[in-house]
Coordinates of C-alpha atoms in Angstrom, one line a residue:
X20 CA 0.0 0.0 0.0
X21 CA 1.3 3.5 -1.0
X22 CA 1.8 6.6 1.6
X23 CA -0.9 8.2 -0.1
X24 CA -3.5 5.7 -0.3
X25 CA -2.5 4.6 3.8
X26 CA -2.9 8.6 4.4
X27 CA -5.9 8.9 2.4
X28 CA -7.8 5.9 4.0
X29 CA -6.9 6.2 7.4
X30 CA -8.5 9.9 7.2
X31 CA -11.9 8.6 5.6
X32 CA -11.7 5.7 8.3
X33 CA -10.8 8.5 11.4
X34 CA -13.9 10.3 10.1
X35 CA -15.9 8.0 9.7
X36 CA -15.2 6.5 13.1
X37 CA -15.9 9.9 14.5
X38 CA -19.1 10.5 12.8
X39 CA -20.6 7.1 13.9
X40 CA -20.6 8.5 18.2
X41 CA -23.6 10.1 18.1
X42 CA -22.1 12.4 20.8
X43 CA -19.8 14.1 18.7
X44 CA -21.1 17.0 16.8
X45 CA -25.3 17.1 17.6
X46 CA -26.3 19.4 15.2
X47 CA -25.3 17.5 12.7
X48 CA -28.5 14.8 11.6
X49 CA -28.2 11.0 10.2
X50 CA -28.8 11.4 6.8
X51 CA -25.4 14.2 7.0
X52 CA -23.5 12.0 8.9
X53 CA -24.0 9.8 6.4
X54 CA -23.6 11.6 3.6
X55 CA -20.0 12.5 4.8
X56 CA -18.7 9.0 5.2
X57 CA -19.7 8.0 1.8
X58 CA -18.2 11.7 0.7
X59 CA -14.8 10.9 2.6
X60 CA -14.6 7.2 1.4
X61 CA -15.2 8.2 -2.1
X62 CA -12.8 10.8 -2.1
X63 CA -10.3 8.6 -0.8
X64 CA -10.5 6.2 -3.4
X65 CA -10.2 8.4 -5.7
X66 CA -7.1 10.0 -4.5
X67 CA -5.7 7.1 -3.3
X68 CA -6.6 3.7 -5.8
X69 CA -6.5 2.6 -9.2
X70 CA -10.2 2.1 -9.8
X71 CA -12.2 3.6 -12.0
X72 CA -13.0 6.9 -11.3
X73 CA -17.2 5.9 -12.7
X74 CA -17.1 2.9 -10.3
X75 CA -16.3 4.4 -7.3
X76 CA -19.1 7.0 -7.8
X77 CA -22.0 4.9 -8.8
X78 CA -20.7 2.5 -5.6
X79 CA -20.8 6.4 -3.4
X80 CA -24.2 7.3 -5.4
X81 CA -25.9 3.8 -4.9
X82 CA -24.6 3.8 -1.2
X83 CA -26.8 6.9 -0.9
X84 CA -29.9 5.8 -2.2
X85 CA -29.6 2.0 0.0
X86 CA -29.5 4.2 3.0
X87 CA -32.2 6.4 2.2
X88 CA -29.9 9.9 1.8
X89 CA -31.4 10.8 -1.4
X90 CA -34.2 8.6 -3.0
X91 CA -34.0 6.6 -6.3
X92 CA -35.5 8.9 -8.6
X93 CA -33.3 11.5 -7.5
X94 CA -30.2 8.6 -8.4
X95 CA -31.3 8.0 -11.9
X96 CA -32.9 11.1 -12.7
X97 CA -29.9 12.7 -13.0
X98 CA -29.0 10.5 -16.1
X99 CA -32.2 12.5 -17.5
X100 CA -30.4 16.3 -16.8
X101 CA -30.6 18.1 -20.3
X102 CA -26.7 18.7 -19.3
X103 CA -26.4 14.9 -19.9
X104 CA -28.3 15.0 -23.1
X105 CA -26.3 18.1 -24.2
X106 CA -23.0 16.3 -23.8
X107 CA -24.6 13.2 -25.7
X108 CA -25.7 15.3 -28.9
X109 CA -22.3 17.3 -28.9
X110 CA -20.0 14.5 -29.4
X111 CA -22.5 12.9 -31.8
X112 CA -21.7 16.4 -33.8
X113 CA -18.1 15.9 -33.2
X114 CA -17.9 12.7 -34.7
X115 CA -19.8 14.4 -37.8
X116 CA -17.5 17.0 -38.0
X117 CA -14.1 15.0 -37.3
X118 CA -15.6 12.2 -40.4
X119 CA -15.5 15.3 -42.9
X120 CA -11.8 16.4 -42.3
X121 CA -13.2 20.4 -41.4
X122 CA -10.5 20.2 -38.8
X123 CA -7.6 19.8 -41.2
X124 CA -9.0 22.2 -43.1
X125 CA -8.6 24.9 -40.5
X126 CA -5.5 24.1 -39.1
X127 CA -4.1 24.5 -43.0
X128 CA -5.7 27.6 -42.9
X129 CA -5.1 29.1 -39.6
X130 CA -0.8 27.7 -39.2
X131 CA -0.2 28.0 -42.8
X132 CA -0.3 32.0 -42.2
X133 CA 2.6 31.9 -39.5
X134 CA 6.1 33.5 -40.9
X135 CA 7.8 33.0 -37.2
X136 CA 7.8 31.1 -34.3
X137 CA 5.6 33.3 -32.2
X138 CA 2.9 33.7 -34.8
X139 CA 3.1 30.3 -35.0
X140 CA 2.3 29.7 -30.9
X141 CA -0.4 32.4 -31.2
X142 CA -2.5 31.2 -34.7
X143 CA -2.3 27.8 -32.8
X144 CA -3.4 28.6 -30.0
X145 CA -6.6 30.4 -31.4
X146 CA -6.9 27.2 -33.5
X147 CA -7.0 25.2 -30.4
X148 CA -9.5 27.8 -28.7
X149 CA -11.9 27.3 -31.8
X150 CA -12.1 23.7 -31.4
X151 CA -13.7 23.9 -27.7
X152 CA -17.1 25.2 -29.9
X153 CA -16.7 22.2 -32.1
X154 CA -15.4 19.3 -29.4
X155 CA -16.9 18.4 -26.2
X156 CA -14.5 17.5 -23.6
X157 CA -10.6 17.7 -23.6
X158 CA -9.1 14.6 -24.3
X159 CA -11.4 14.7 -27.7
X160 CA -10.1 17.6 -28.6
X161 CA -6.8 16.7 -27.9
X162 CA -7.0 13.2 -29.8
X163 CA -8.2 15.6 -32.6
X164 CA -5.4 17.9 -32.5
X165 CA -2.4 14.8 -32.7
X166 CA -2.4 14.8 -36.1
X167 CA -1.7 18.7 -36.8
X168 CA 1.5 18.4 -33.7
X169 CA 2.8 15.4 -35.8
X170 CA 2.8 17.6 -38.8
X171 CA 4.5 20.4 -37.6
X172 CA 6.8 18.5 -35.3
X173 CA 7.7 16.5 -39.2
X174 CA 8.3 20.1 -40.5
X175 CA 10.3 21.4 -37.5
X176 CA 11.8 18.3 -37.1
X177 CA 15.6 20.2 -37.1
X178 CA 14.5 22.8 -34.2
X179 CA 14.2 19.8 -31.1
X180 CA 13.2 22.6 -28.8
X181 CA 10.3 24.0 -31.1
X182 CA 8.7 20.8 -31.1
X183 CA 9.6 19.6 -27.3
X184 CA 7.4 23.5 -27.2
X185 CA 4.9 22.7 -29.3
X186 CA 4.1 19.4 -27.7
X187 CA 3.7 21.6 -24.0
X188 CA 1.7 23.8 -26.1
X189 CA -1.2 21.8 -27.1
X190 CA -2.2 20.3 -24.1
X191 CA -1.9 23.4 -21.9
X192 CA -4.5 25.5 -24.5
X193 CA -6.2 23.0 -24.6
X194 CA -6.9 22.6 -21.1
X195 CA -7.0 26.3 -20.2
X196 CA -9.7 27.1 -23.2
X197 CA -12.1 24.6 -22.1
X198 CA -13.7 27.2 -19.6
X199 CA -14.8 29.1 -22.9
X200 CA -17.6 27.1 -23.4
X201 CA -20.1 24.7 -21.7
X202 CA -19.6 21.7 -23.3
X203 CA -16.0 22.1 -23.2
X204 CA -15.4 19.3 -19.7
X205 CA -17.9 17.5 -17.6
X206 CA -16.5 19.2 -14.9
X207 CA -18.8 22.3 -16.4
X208 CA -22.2 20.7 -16.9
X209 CA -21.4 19.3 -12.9
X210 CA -20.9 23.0 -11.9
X211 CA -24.2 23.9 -13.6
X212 CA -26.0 21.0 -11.9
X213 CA -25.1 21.4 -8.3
X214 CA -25.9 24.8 -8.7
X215 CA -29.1 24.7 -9.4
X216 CA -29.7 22.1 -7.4
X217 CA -28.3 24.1 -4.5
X218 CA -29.0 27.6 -4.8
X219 CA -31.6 27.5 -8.0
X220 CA -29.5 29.6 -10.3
X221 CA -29.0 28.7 -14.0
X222 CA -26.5 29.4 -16.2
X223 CA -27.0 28.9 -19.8
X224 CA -24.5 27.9 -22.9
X225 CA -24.9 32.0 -23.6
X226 CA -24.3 32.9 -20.1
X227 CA -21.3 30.6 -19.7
X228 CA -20.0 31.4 -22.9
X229 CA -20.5 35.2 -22.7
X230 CA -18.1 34.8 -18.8
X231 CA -15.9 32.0 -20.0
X232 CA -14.9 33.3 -23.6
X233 CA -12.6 36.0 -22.5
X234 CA -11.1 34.3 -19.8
X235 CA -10.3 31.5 -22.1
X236 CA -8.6 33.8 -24.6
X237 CA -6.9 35.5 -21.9
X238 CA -5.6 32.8 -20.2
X239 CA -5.0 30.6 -23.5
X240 CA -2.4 33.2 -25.2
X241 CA -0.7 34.2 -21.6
X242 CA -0.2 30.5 -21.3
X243 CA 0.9 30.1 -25.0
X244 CA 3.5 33.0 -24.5
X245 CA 4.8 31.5 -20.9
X246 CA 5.2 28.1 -22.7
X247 CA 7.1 29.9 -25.8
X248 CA 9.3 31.5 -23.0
X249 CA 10.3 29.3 -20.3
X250 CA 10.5 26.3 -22.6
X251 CA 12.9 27.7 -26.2
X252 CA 15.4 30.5 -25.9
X253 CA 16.0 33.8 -27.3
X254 CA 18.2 31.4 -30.5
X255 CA 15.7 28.8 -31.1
X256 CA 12.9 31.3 -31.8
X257 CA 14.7 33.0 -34.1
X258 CA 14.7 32.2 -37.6
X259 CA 11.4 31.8 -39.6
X260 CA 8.8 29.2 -40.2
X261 CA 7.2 28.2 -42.9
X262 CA 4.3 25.6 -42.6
X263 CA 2.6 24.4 -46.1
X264 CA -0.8 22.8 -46.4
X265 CA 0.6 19.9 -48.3
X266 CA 3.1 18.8 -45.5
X267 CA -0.5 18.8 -43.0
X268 CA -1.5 17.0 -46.0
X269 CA 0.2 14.0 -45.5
X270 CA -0.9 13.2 -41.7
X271 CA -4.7 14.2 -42.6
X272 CA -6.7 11.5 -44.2
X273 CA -8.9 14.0 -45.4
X274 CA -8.4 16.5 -48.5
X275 CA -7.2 20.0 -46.6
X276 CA -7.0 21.9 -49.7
X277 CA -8.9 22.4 -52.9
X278 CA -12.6 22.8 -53.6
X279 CA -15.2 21.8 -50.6
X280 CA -16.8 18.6 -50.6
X281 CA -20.9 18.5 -50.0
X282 CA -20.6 16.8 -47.1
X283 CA -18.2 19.5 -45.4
X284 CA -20.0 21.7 -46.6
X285 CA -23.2 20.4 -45.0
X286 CA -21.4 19.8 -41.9
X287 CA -19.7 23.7 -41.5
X288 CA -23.1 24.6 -42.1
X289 CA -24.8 22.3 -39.7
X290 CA -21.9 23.4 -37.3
X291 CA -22.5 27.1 -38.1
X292 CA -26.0 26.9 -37.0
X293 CA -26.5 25.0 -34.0
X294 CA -23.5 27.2 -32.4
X295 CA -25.7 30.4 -33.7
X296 CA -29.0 28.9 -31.6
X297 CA -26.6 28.2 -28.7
X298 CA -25.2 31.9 -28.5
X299 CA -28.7 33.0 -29.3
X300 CA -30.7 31.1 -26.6
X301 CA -31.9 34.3 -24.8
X302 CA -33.6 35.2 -28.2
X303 CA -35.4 31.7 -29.5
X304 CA -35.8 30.3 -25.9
X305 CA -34.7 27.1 -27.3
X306 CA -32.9 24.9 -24.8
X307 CA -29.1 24.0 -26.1
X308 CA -29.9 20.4 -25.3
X309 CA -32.6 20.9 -27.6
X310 CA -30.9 22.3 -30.0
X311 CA -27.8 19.7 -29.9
X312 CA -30.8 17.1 -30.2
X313 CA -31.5 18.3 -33.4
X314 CA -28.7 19.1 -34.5
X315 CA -27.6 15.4 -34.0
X316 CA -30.4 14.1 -35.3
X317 CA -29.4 16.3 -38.9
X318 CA -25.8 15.1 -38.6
X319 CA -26.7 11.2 -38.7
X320 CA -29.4 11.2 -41.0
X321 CA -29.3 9.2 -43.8
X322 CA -30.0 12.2 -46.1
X323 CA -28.0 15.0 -45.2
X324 CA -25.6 13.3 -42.8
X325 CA -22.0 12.5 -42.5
X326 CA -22.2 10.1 -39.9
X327 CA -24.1 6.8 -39.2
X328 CA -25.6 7.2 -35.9
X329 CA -24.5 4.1 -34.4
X330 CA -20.6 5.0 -34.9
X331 CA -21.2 8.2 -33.5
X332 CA -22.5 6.7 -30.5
X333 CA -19.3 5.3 -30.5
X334 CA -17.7 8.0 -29.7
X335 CA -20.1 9.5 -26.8
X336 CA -17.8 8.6 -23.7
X337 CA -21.1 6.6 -21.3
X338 CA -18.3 6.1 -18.2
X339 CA -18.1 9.7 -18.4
X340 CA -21.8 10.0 -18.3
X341 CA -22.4 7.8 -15.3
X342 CA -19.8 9.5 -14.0
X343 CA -21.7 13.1 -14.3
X344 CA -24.8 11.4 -12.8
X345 CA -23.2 9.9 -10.0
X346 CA -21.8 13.0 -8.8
X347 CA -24.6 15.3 -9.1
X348 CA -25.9 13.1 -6.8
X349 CA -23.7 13.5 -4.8
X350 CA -24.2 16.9 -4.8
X351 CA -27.4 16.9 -3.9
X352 CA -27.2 14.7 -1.6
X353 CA -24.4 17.3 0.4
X354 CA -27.0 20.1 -0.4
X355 CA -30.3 18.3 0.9
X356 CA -28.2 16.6 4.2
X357 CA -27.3 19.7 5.6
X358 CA -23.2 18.1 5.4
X359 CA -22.2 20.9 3.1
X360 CA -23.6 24.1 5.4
X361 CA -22.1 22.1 8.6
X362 CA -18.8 21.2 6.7
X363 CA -18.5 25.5 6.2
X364 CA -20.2 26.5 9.1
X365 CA -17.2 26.8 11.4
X366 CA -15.5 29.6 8.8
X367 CA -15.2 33.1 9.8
X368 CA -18.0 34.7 8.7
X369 CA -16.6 38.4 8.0
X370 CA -13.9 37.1 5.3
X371 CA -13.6 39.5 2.8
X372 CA -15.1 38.4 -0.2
X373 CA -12.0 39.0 -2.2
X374 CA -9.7 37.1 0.2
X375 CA -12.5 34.6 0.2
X376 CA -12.3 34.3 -3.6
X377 CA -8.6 33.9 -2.9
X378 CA -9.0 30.7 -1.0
X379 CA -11.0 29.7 -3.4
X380 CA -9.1 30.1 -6.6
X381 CA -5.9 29.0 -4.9
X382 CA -7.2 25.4 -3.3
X383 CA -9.2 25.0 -6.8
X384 CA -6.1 25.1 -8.4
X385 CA -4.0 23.2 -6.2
X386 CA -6.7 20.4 -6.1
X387 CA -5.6 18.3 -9.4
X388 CA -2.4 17.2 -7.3
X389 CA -4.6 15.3 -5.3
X390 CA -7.4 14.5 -6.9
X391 CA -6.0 13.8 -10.8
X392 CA -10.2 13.5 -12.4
X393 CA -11.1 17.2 -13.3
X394 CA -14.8 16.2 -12.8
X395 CA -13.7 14.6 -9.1
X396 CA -12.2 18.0 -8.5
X397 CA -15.6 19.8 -9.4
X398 CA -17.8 17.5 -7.3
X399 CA -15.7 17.6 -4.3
X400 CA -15.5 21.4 -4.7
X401 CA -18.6 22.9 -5.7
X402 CA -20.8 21.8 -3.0
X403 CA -18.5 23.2 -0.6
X404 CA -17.7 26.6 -2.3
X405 CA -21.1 27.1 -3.1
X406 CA -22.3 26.4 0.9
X407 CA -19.6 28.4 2.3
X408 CA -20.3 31.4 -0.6
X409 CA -24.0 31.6 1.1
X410 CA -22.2 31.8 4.3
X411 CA -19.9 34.1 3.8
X412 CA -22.2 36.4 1.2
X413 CA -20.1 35.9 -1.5
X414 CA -22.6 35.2 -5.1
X415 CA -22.1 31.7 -5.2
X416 CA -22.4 31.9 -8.7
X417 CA -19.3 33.7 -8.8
X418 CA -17.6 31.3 -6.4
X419 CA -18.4 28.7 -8.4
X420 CA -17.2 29.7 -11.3
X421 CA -13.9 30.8 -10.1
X422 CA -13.4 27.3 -8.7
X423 CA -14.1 25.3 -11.6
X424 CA -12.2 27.9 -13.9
X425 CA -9.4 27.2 -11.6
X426 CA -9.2 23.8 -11.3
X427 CA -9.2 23.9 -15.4
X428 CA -5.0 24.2 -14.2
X429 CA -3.8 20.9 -14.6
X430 CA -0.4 20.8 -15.7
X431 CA 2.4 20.1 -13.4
X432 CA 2.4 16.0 -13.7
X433 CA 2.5 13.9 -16.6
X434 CA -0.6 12.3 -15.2
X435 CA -2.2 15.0 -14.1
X436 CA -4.8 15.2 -17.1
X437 CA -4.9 12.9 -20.0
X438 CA -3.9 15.7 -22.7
X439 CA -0.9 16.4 -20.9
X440 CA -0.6 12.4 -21.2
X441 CA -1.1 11.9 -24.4
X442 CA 1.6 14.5 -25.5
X443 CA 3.9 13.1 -23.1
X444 CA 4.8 10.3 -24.7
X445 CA 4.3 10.5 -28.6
X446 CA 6.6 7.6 -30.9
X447 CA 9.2 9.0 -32.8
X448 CA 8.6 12.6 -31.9
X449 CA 10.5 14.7 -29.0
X450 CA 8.6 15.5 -26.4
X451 CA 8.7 17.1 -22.9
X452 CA 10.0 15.3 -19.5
X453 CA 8.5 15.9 -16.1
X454 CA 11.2 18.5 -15.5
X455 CA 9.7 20.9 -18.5
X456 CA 6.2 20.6 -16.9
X457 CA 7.7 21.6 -13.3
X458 CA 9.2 25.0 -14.8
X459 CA 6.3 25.7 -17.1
X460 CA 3.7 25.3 -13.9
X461 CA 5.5 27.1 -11.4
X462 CA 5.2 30.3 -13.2
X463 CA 2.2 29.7 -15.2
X464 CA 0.1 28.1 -11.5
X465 CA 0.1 31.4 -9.9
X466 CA -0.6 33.7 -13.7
X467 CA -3.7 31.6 -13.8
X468 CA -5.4 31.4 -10.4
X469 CA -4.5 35.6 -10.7
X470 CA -6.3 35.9 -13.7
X471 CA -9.4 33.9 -12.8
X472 CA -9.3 36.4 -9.7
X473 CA -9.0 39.2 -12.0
X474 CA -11.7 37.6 -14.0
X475 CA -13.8 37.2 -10.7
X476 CA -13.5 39.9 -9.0
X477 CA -13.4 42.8 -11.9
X478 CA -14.6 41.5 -15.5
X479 CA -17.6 39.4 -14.4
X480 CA -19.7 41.6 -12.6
X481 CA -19.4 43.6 -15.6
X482 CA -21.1 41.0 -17.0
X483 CA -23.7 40.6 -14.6
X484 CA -22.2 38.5 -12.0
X485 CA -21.4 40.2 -9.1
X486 CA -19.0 39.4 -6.5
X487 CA -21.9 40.0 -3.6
X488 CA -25.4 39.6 -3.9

């Protein structure tokens, strides 16, 4: 048994112990009591084990429901969340949209413009941005981006230290854009969930997008230039670049140049529109699950189609899902109890709510060293932020925000989020070492959790979320 996992289980176990003498703590009911020994045993497991991640949540989730926490419509209903369905029709559009090539298409389009090295950071990185309107979840977006790294890494294949940058740079825009939209991790649609299970807020794709956009920009291109610096030097950038569309050519299956097919052009326009509806939601009234329905629906049919349904369904990652359900469970489960206000109750309540945001953002992003899932991090979180936000008058729409924004940082280990895995270790290519991720998160760590801060505290209630209610 590892230190961590005999650290990790002999806290759940301590707790657990404690919460079963009725003496200790009195205000605190069954059903809490409860709730926090399945809470601490989950989140043990999943610091501290190899299982699966889906497992040990539906085991915490159906633990709940045996012992009468949270009932079993409130269990399975979850699977039913339009959040879920959203996620569903989104990668059944991805799968359309990855069939037809569009992605080559723009990355031609979008590197082939870049004469030096920092052009060509920066016209990635707003490549990569794009794709979090087209690709639900990370690791889809970054198994979509492998092909265009390979390319380039072929074309810079005599500057090492370009590439060994280039391979740091895809996963970390990757990760740091996702906040731009909705769809863009489950840790996002669990946010949105727990919220409104807890406090009866809503935020829609609009909403999110219209607060997460900028950040994502912001923190994508801050990220792409501390990459570019801490990882090449003043030499290796110089010089120019010079990126064709027939070298991307030849790791792209799909035609990246020359006249548009009908298909691509069906799906750029099927694309086109269903982001339209999301962005105009406030107009229509239409739901984005709604929307993505349809849209999915058009994407697989036989007639206008690029895509047979059943291989798109494929794609749709169902452990994920489960995952998702389990968890907002969970969540309500810490809401309904009473665990979450008890858990927060014995804070200070005069914190200012800037320092408070502070705490926030900082564990938030210290949290993937311990708890490696980004959707783990979110359900762990949330609850909590959002209990001790009411507590401490802080909008616990901005709280919750902030946290999930921040634990969007996941960079310093090679395991620390698959991306950042998956570029680790690419055959034949040269790649970055632990030791490269170390020196690119200690200076990139604190630029983030200050900008979500920033973001928090001074750009968002611009936008109608203020720091206090």
């Amino acid at each position: 048994m590892n230190l961590r996992l005999a650290a990790a289980l002999c806290a759940a176990l301590s707790l657990c112990a404690v919460l079963a003498v009725p003496a200790n703590f009195p205000a605190l009911g069954g059903d809490a009591r409860l709730t926090l020994a399945v809470f601490a045993l989950a989140t043990c497991a999943w610091i501290g084990t190899p299982i699966d991640d889906t497992y040990i949540a539906l085991g915490a989730g159906l633990a709940l429901t045996a012992t009468g926490v949270i009932s079993s419509d409130t269990l399975f209903g979850t699977l039913g969340e339009d959040t879920v369905w959203l996620l569903i029709c989104a990668f059944v559009l991805a799968a359309a949209v990855a069939r037809t090539g569009l992605a080559g298409r723009a990355a031609a389009f979008l590197v082939g413009g870049a004469r030096t090295v920092r052009q060509l950071v920066h016209l990635t990185t707003a490549a990569l941005v794009v794709t979090a309107f087209a690709v639900p979840a990370t690791s889809g977006r970054a198994a979509l981006a492998l092909p265009v790294f390979l390319a380039l890494a072929k074309v810079l294949a005599d500057r090492k230290r370009l590439v060994v940058m280039l391979a740091l740079l895809f996963p970390t825009v990757i990760l740091l854009s996702a906040v731009a939209t909705l769809i863009g991790a489950g840790a996002h649609l669990i946010t949105v969930s727990v919220l409104w299970e807890a406090t009866g807020d809503r935020i829609g794709f609009t909403q999110w997008l219209l607060l997460g956009l900028p950040l994502a920009v912001a923190s994508s291109h801050l990220a792409a230039e501390t990459v570019l610096l801490t990882t090449t030097r003043r030499a290796e950038r110089a010089g120019p670049v010079r990126i064709t569309a027939e070298e991307i050519q030849r790791h792209s299956e799909s035609p990246v140049t020359g006249p548009w097919t009908q298909a691509e052009k069906r799906c750029a326009l099927l694309l086109a529109t269903v982001v339209a509806l999301w962005c105009s939601e406030p107009l229509h009234r239409v739901s984005p699950a709604v929307v993505a329905l349809i849209g999915a629906v058009v994407a697989s049919s036989p007639a206008l189609g690029t895509v047979r349904l059943k291989d798109a369904l494929k794609t749709v990652p169902w452990s994920l899902l489960l995952f998702m359900a389990a968890t907002m469970a969970m969540g309500v489960a810490l809401a309904d109890s009473g665990a979450a206000g008890w858990l927060v109750s014995g804070l200070p309540a005069d914190v200012a709510p800037a320092v408070f945001l502070g705490v926030v953002v900082a564990v938030s992003t210290a949290a993937h060293l311990v708890l490696q899932s980004r959707s783990a991090r979110s359900s762990v979180l949330v609850p909590l932020v959002i209990a001790a936000a009411v507590g401490a008058g802080v909008n616990p729409v901005a709280a919750a925000l902030a946290s999930t924004a921040a634990a969007g940082f996941c960079h310093t280990l090679p395991a620390s989020a698959k991306p950042v895995t998956l570029f680790s270790d690419v055959p034949g290519v040269p790649t970055y070492t632990p030791r490269d991720l170390l020196r690119l998160s200690a200076v990139l760590a604190p630029l983030t959790a200050l900008l979500v801060l920033f973001f928090a505290a001074a750009v968002w209630p611009l936008l109608g979320v203020p720091v206090t209610r």
